[in-house]
Structure formats: C-alpha cells, structure tokens
Short mmCIF file of C-alpha atoms and ligand atoms in Angstrom, two decimals:
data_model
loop_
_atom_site.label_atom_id
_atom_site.label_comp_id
_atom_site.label_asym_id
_atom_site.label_seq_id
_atom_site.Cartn_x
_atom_site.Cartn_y
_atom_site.Cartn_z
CA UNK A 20 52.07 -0.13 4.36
CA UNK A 21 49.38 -2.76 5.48
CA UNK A 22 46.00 -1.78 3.80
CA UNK A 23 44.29 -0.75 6.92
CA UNK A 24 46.42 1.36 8.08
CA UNK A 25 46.97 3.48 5.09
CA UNK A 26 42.85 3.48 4.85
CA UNK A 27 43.01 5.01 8.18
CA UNK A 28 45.85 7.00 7.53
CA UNK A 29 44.03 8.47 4.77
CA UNK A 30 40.32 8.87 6.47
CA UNK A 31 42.00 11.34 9.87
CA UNK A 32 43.59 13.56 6.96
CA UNK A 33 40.18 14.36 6.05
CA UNK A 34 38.90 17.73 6.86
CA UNK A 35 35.22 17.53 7.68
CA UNK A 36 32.48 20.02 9.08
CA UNK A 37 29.22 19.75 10.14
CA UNK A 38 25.97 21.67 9.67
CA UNK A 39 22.59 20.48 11.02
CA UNK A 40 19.40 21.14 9.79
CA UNK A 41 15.90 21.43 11.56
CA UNK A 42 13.84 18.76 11.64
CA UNK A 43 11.49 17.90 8.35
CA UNK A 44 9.89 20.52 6.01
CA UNK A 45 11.61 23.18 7.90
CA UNK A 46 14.96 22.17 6.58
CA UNK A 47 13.97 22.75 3.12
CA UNK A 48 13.73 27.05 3.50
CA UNK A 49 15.12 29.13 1.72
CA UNK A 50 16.74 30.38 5.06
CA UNK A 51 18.08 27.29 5.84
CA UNK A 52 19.62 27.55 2.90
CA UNK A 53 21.07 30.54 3.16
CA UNK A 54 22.95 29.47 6.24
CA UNK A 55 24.18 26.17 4.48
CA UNK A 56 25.75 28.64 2.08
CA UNK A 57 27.70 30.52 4.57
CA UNK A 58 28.69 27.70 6.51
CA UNK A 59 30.45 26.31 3.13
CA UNK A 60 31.74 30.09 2.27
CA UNK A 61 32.98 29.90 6.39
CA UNK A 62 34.76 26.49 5.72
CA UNK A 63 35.90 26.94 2.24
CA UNK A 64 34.89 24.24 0.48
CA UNK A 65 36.01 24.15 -2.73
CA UNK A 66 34.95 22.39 -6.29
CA UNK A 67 37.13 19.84 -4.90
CA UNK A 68 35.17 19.11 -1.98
CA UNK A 69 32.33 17.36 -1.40
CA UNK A 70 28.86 17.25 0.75
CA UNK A 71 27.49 14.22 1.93
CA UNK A 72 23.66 14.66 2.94
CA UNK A 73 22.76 12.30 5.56
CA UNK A 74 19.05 12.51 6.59
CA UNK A 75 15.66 12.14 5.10
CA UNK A 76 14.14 13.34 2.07
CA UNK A 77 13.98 16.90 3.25
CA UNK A 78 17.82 16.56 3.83
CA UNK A 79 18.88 15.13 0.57
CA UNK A 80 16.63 17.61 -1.30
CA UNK A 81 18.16 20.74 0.54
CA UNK A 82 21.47 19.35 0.61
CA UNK A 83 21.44 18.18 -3.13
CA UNK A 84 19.81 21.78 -4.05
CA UNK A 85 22.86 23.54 -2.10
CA UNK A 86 25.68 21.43 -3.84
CA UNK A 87 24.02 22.00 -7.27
CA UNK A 88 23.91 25.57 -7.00
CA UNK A 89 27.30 26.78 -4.88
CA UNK A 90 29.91 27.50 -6.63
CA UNK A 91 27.66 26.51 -9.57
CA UNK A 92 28.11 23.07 -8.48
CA UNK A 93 29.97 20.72 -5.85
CA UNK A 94 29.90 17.01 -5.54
CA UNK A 95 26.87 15.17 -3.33
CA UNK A 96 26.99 12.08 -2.10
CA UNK A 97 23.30 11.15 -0.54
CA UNK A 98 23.21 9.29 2.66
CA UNK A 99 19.30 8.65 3.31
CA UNK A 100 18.25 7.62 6.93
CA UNK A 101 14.08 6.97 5.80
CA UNK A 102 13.06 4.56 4.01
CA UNK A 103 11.38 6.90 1.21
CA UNK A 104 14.52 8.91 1.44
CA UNK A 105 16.19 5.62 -0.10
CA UNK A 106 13.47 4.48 -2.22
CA UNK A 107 12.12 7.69 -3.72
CA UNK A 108 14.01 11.11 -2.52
CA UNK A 109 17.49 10.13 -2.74
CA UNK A 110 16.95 8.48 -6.25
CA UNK A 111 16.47 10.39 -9.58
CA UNK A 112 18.46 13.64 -9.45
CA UNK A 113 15.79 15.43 -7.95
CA UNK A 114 17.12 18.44 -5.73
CA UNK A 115 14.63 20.56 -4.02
CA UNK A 116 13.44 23.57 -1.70
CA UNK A 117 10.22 25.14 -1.15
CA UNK A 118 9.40 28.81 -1.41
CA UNK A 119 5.73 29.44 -1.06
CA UNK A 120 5.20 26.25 -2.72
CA UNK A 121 6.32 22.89 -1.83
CA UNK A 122 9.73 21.97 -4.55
CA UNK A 123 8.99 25.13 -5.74
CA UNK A 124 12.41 25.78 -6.41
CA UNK A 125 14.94 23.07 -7.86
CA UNK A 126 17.49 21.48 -10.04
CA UNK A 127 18.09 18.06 -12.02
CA UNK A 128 21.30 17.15 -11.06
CA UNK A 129 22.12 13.94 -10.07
CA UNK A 130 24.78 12.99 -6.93
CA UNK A 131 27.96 11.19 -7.00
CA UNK A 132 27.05 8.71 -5.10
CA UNK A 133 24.10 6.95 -2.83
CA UNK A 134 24.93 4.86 0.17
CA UNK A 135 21.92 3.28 1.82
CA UNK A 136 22.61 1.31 5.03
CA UNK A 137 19.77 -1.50 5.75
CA UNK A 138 20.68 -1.30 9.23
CA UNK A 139 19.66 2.13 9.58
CA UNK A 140 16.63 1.28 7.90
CA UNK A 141 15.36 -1.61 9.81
CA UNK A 142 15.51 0.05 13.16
CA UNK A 143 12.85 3.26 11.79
CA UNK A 144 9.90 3.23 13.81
CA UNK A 145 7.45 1.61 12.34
CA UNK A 146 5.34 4.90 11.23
CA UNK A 147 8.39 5.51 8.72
CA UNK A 148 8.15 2.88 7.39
CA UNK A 149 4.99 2.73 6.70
CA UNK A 150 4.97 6.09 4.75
CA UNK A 151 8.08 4.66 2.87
CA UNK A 152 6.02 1.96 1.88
CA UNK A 153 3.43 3.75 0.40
CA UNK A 154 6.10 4.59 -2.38
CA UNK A 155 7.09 1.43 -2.35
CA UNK A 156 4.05 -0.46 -3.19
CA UNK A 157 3.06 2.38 -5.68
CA UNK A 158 6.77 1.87 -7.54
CA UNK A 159 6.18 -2.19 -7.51
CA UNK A 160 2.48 -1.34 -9.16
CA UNK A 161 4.10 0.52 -11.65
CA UNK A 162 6.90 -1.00 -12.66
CA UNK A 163 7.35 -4.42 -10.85
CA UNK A 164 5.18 -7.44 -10.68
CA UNK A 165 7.72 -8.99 -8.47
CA UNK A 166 7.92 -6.38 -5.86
CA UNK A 167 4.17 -6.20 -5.62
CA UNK A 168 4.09 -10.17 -4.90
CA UNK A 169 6.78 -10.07 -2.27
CA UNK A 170 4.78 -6.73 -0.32
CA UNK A 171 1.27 -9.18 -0.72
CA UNK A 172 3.39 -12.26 0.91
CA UNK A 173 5.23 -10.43 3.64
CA UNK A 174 3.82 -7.04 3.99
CA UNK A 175 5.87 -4.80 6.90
CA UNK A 176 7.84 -7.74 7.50
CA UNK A 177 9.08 -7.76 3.58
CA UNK A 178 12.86 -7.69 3.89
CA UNK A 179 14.35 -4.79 3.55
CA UNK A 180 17.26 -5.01 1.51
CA UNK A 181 15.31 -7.28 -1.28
CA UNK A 182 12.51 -4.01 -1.40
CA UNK A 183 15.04 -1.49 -1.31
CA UNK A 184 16.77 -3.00 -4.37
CA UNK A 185 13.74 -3.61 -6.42
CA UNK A 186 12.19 -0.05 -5.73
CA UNK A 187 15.24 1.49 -6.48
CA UNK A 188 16.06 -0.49 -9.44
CA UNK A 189 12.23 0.66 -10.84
CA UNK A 190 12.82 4.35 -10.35
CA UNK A 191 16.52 4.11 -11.33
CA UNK A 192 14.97 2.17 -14.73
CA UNK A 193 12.76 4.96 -15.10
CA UNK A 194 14.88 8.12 -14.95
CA UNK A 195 17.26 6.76 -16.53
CA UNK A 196 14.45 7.02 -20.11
CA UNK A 197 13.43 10.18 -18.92
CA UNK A 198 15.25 12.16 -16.71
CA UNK A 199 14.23 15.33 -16.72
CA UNK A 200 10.10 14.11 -16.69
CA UNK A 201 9.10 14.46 -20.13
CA UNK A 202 6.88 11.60 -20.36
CA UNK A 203 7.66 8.14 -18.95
CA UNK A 204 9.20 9.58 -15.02
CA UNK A 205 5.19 10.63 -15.34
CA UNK A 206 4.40 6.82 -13.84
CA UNK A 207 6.01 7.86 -10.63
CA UNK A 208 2.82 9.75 -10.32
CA UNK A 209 0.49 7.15 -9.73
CA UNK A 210 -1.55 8.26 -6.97
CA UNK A 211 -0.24 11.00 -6.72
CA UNK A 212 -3.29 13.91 -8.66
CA UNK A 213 -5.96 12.90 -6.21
CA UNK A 214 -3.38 11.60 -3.56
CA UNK A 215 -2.06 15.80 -3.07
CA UNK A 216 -5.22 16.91 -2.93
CA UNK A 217 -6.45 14.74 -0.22
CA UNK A 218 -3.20 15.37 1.72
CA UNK A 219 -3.83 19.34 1.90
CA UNK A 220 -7.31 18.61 1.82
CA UNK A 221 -7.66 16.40 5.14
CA UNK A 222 -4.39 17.07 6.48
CA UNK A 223 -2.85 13.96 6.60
CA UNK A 224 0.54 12.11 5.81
CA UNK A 225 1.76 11.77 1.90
CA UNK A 226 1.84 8.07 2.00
CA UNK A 227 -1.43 7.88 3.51
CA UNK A 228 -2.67 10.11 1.13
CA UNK A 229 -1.23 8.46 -1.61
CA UNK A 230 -2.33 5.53 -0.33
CA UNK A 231 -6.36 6.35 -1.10
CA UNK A 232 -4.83 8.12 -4.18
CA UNK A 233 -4.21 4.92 -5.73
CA UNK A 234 -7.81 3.55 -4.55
CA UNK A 235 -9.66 6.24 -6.66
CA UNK A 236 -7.15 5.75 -9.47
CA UNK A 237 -8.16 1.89 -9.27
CA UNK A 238 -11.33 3.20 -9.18
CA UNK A 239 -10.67 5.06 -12.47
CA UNK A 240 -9.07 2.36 -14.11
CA UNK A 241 -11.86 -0.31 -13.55
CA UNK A 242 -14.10 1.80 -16.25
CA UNK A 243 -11.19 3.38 -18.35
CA UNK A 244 -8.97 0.12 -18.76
CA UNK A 245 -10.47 -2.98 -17.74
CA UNK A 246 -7.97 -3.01 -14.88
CA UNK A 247 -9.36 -6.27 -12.94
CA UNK A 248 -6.46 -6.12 -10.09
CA UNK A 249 -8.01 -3.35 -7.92
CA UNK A 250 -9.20 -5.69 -4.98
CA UNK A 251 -5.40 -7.23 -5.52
CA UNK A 252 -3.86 -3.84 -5.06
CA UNK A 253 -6.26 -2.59 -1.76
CA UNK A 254 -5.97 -6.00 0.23
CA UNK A 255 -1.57 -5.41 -0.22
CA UNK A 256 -2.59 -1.26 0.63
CA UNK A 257 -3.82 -2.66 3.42
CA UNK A 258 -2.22 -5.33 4.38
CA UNK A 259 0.84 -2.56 4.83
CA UNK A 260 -1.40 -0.74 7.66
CA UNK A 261 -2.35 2.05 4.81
CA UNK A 262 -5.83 3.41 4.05
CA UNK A 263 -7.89 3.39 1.07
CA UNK A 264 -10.59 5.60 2.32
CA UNK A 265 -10.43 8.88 4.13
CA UNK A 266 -12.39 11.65 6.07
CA UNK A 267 -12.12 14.83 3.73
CA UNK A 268 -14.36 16.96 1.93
CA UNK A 269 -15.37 16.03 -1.60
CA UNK A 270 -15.57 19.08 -3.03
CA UNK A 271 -12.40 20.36 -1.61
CA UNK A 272 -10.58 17.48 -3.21
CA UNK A 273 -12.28 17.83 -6.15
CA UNK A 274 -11.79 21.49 -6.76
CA UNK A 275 -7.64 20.89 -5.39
CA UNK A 276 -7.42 18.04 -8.28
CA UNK A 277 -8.67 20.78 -10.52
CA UNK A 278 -5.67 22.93 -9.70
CA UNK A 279 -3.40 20.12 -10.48
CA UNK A 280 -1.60 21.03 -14.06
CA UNK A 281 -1.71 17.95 -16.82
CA UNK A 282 -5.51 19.26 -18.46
CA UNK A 283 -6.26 18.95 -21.99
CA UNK A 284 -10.03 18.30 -23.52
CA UNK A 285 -10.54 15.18 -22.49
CA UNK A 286 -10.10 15.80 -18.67
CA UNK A 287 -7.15 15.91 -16.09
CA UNK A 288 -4.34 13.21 -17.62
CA UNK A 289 -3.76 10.75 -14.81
CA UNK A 290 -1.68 7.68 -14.61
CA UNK A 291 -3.55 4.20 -14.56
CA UNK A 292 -2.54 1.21 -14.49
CA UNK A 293 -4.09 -1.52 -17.59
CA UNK A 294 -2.53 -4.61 -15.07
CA UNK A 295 0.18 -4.36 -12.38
CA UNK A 296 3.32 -3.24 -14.29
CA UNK A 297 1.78 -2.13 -16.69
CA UNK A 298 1.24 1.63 -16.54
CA UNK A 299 -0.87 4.11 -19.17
CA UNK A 300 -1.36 8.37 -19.33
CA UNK A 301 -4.84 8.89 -20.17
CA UNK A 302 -7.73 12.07 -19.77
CA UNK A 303 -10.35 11.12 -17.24
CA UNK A 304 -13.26 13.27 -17.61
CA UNK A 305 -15.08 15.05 -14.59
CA UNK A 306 -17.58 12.59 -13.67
CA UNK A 307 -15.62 9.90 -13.34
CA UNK A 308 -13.28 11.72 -11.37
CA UNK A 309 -15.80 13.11 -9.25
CA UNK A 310 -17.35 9.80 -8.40
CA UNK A 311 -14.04 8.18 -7.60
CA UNK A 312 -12.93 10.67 -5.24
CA UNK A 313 -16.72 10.39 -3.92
CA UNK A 314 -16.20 6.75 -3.28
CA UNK A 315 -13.05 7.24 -0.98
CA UNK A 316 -13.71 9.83 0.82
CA UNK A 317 -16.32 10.20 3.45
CA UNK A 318 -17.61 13.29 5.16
CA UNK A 319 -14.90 15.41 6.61
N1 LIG B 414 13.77 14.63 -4.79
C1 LIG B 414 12.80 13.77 -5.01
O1 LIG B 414 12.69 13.17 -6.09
C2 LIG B 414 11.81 13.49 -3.92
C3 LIG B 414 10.94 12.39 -4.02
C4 LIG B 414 10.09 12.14 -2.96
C5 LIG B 414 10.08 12.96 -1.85
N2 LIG B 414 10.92 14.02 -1.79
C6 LIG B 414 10.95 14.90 -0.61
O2 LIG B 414 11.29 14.12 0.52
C7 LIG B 414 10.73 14.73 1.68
C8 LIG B 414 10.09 13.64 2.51
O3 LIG B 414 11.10 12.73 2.91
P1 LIG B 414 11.04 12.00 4.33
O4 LIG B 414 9.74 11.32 4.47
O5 LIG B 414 12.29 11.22 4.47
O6 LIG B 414 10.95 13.25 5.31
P2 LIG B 414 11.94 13.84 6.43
O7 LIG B 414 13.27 14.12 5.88
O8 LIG B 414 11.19 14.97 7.03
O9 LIG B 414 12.04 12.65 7.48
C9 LIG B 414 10.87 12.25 8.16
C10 LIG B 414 11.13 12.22 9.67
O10 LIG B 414 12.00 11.14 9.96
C11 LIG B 414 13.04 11.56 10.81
N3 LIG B 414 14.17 10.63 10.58
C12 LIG B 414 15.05 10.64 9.54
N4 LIG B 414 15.85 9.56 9.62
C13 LIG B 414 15.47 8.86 10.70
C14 LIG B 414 15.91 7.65 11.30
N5 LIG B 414 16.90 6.93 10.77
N6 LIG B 414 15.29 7.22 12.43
C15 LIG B 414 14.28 7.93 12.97
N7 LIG B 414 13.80 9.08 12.45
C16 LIG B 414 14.40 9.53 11.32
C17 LIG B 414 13.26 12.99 10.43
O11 LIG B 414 13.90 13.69 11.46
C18 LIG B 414 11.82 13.47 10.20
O12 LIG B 414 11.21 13.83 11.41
C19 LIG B 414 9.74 15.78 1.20
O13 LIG B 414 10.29 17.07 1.41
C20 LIG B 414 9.60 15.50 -0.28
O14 LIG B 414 9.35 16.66 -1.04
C21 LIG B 414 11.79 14.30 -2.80
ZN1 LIG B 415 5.20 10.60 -3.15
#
C-alpha cells in the first residue's frame, strides 16, 4: 500500500473527542477539572490512550495535571498555541492547577511529546508575544549569551523559530540537572521574587511584571556582583516594548516580596546575574531590596 494512503488509512481509524476549556486562568479550576475527568470516564480512555493539550499555558498545565493524575497516569502530548506556552509552560514537566493559590496544586511529570508549530506562533497578536518574550529574554540572560544578542539586534522582529529553539534548548538544559527544582531550575526565577509581587501588587501582566523584576534585580546585582551589563539588559527590555519601571506601591511590594519563601539570615535568596549567562543564588538584605524596588516603582 502506497505510504500515504496507509498514513491516512491509519489517522480516520482514530477515535478522538474533544473537550474545551474556558478561556485563561479559568481553565486551570479545580472544577474544570473535574469535568475533564468525566469527560475521559464518559469516553473511556484508557492507559492506552492519549491527550493532546492544545492551547496556552493554562491549557497545557490543566491538561498535563489531568493526564498525570487519571487513571494514575495517561500519556500527554503538549500542543502550545502562545509563545510562553512553547518557551516556558509547555517545557519542564511542570503540570499545574490552582486552588486558592495560583499552581497550588501539581505534579512533575513530563509529556510524551511537544509539537510547536511556528506558524501558529507568528500570527499571535502582538500583545502575546510580547509577554512570551519577557520569558524569553529572561531565559537568554540566564542561560544564553547568544539569544540575548539576537533579541538586542532584532527585537519583536527576532525570528521565531531561531528564539524558540534557543529558549527551549536553555530551559530543556536546565531541567534536565534539576528536575524537580532543587537548586539549579532556581535560575528560571530571575525576576521573578520582586516580579510577583509587583504583578499582584499593581495589577498588571506577568511579563510586564517580570519585566521591572529583572530591573530591580539588575539593580541588586550592580552592588552585590559587579554586574556591569544592566544598561545592556534594560535598552533589549525595552527595545521588546517591556517596562522597567512601574506605578505600584512600595510598601506593598515590599511587604509581598517578604511573603515570598527562599529567607535565611542574610536576607530573601534571589537570583542575580554576575554577567549575562552567568547566573548566581545569593541573600540580599532589606535595604538593598527596599531601595531597588524604590527605584522602579513610582507612586501607585
Ligand atoms: N508549567 C510551567 O512550568 C509553567 C511555566 C510558565 C507558566 N505557566 C502557566 O502558564 C499560564 C500562562 O500561559 P499563557 O500566557 O499561554 O496563558 P493562556 O493559556 O491564558 O493564554 C493567554 C491568552 O492567549 C489566548 N491564546 C492562546 N493561543 C492563542 C493563539 N494562537 N492566538 C491567539 N490567542 C491565543 C488564550 O485564549 C488566552 O486568552 C499560567 O497559568 C502559568 O501559571 C506554567
Ligand atoms: Zn514567568
């Protein structure tokens, strides 16, 4: 039989069903979950069967938390539609859904597969991408030199495929030490302590947030590490249509990055960098943290 054919052949006996989600955090409930549950009890599906997650990150993290757990585990295969779904959320074994707190419940387990399609990808609006950036540049500044050269040449326009493939490579580098965030998957952080805070505290998008995140931990790592790259870093921050300064309220960030776990003597431990690529864990006392926030922030 001609390949094609049989490929074809093959493809209509598959037995498929579909369950849609609502749109972003609301996906990730724990009665959404619930109903992706029954609609896998309603159709069956077996340990032989698989579920393929196509969305965003909210998708894949639902979607890789329900395969996980049913029938203590099915296979996943990740189909990410955002670009920090394909950069960030689909890569690392993550699964995730929140209950009172964001991720609050989750698993480790990695899927079977990811298929990204660049196509899909290049036609987000530009507002995706742009938050899909912000992880982007942050994974080049920890872990690629490269990446972070090709984002300061080309910014938005930056092809696609080439930064897909380098931030994924990073992160896949990464977990692949320390999957289950023991110490090194910590680098994925950078930004990240202050860069929370600010996004409860002024209400605004995670890769915006994390965008000024990394400002303050610049900031940080001017006195702690000699970092000299910092007006490097904001001009490519910037240069991707991100901020490095914000309207939000001190104090309330302050007292949010308080709550953030990671505390020993010497301060909250935050991830620096010493020189693009080159990332360190270290304590940063109060003050300095204090006047870092204070310096990109302004009144709320
Ligand atoms: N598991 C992990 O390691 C990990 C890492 C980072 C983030 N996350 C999670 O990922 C989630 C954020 O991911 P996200 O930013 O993709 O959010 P999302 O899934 O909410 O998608 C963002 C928006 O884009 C829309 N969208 C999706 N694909 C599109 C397309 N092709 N064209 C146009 N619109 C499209 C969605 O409907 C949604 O409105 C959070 O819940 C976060 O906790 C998980
Ligand atoms: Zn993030």
């Amino acid at each position: 039989m001609e390949v094609a054919t049989e490929v074809r052949q093959r493809l209509s006996q598959l037995e498929t069903a579909v369950a849609v989600l609502p749109d972003g955090e609301d996906a990730k409930t724990l009665e959404q979950l619930g109903r992706l549950y029954t609609a896998l009890r309603d159709h069956n599906v077996t340990r032989r069967d698989t579920l393929v997650a196509v969305g965003g990150g909210t998708v894949t993290d639902i979607g890789g938390f329900a395969a996980a757990t049913y029938l203590r585990g099915i296979e996943a295969v990740y189909i990410p539609t955002t670009l920090l779904g394909a950069v960030d959320a689909a890569i690392g074994g993550k699964t995730g859904i929140n209950i009172e707190g964001k991720n609050l419940a989750g698993t480790f387990t990695q899927p079977a597969r990811v298929v990204i399609d660049v196509d899909v990808l290049e036609e987000l609006p530009l507002d995706l991408r742009i938050q899909g950036m912000a992880e982007v540049i942050k994974t080049g500044l920890v872990g690629d030199p490269d990446l972070v050269a090709l984002l300061e040449q080309d910014g938005l326009d930056a092809p696609t495929q080439s930064v897909v493939e380098m931030a994924v490579a990073v992160k896949q580098a990464v977990v692949d030490v320390d999957f289950r965030e023991n110490g090194l998957r910590r680098v994925l952080n950078y930004g990240h302590t202050i860069g929370h805070a600010i996004e409860v505290a002024a209400g605004v998008s995670h890769g915006e947030a994390i965008a000024v995140g990394m400002q303050a931990a610049g900031l940080i790592a001017e006195r702690l590490t000699g970092f000299v790259e910092l007006p490097r870093q904001k001009a490519i921050i910037e240069k991707l249509r991100l901020p490095t300064q914000i309207a939000a309220d001190a104090g309330e960030v302050s007292r949010l990055v308080g709550y953030d776990k990671k505390r020993d003597d010497g301060g909250i431990k935050m991830v620096l960098l010493e020189s693009i690529g080159a990332p360190v864990v270290l304590p940063v006392g109060d003050d300095l943290l204090e006047k870092a926030i204070a310096a990109v922030v302004g009144p709320g």
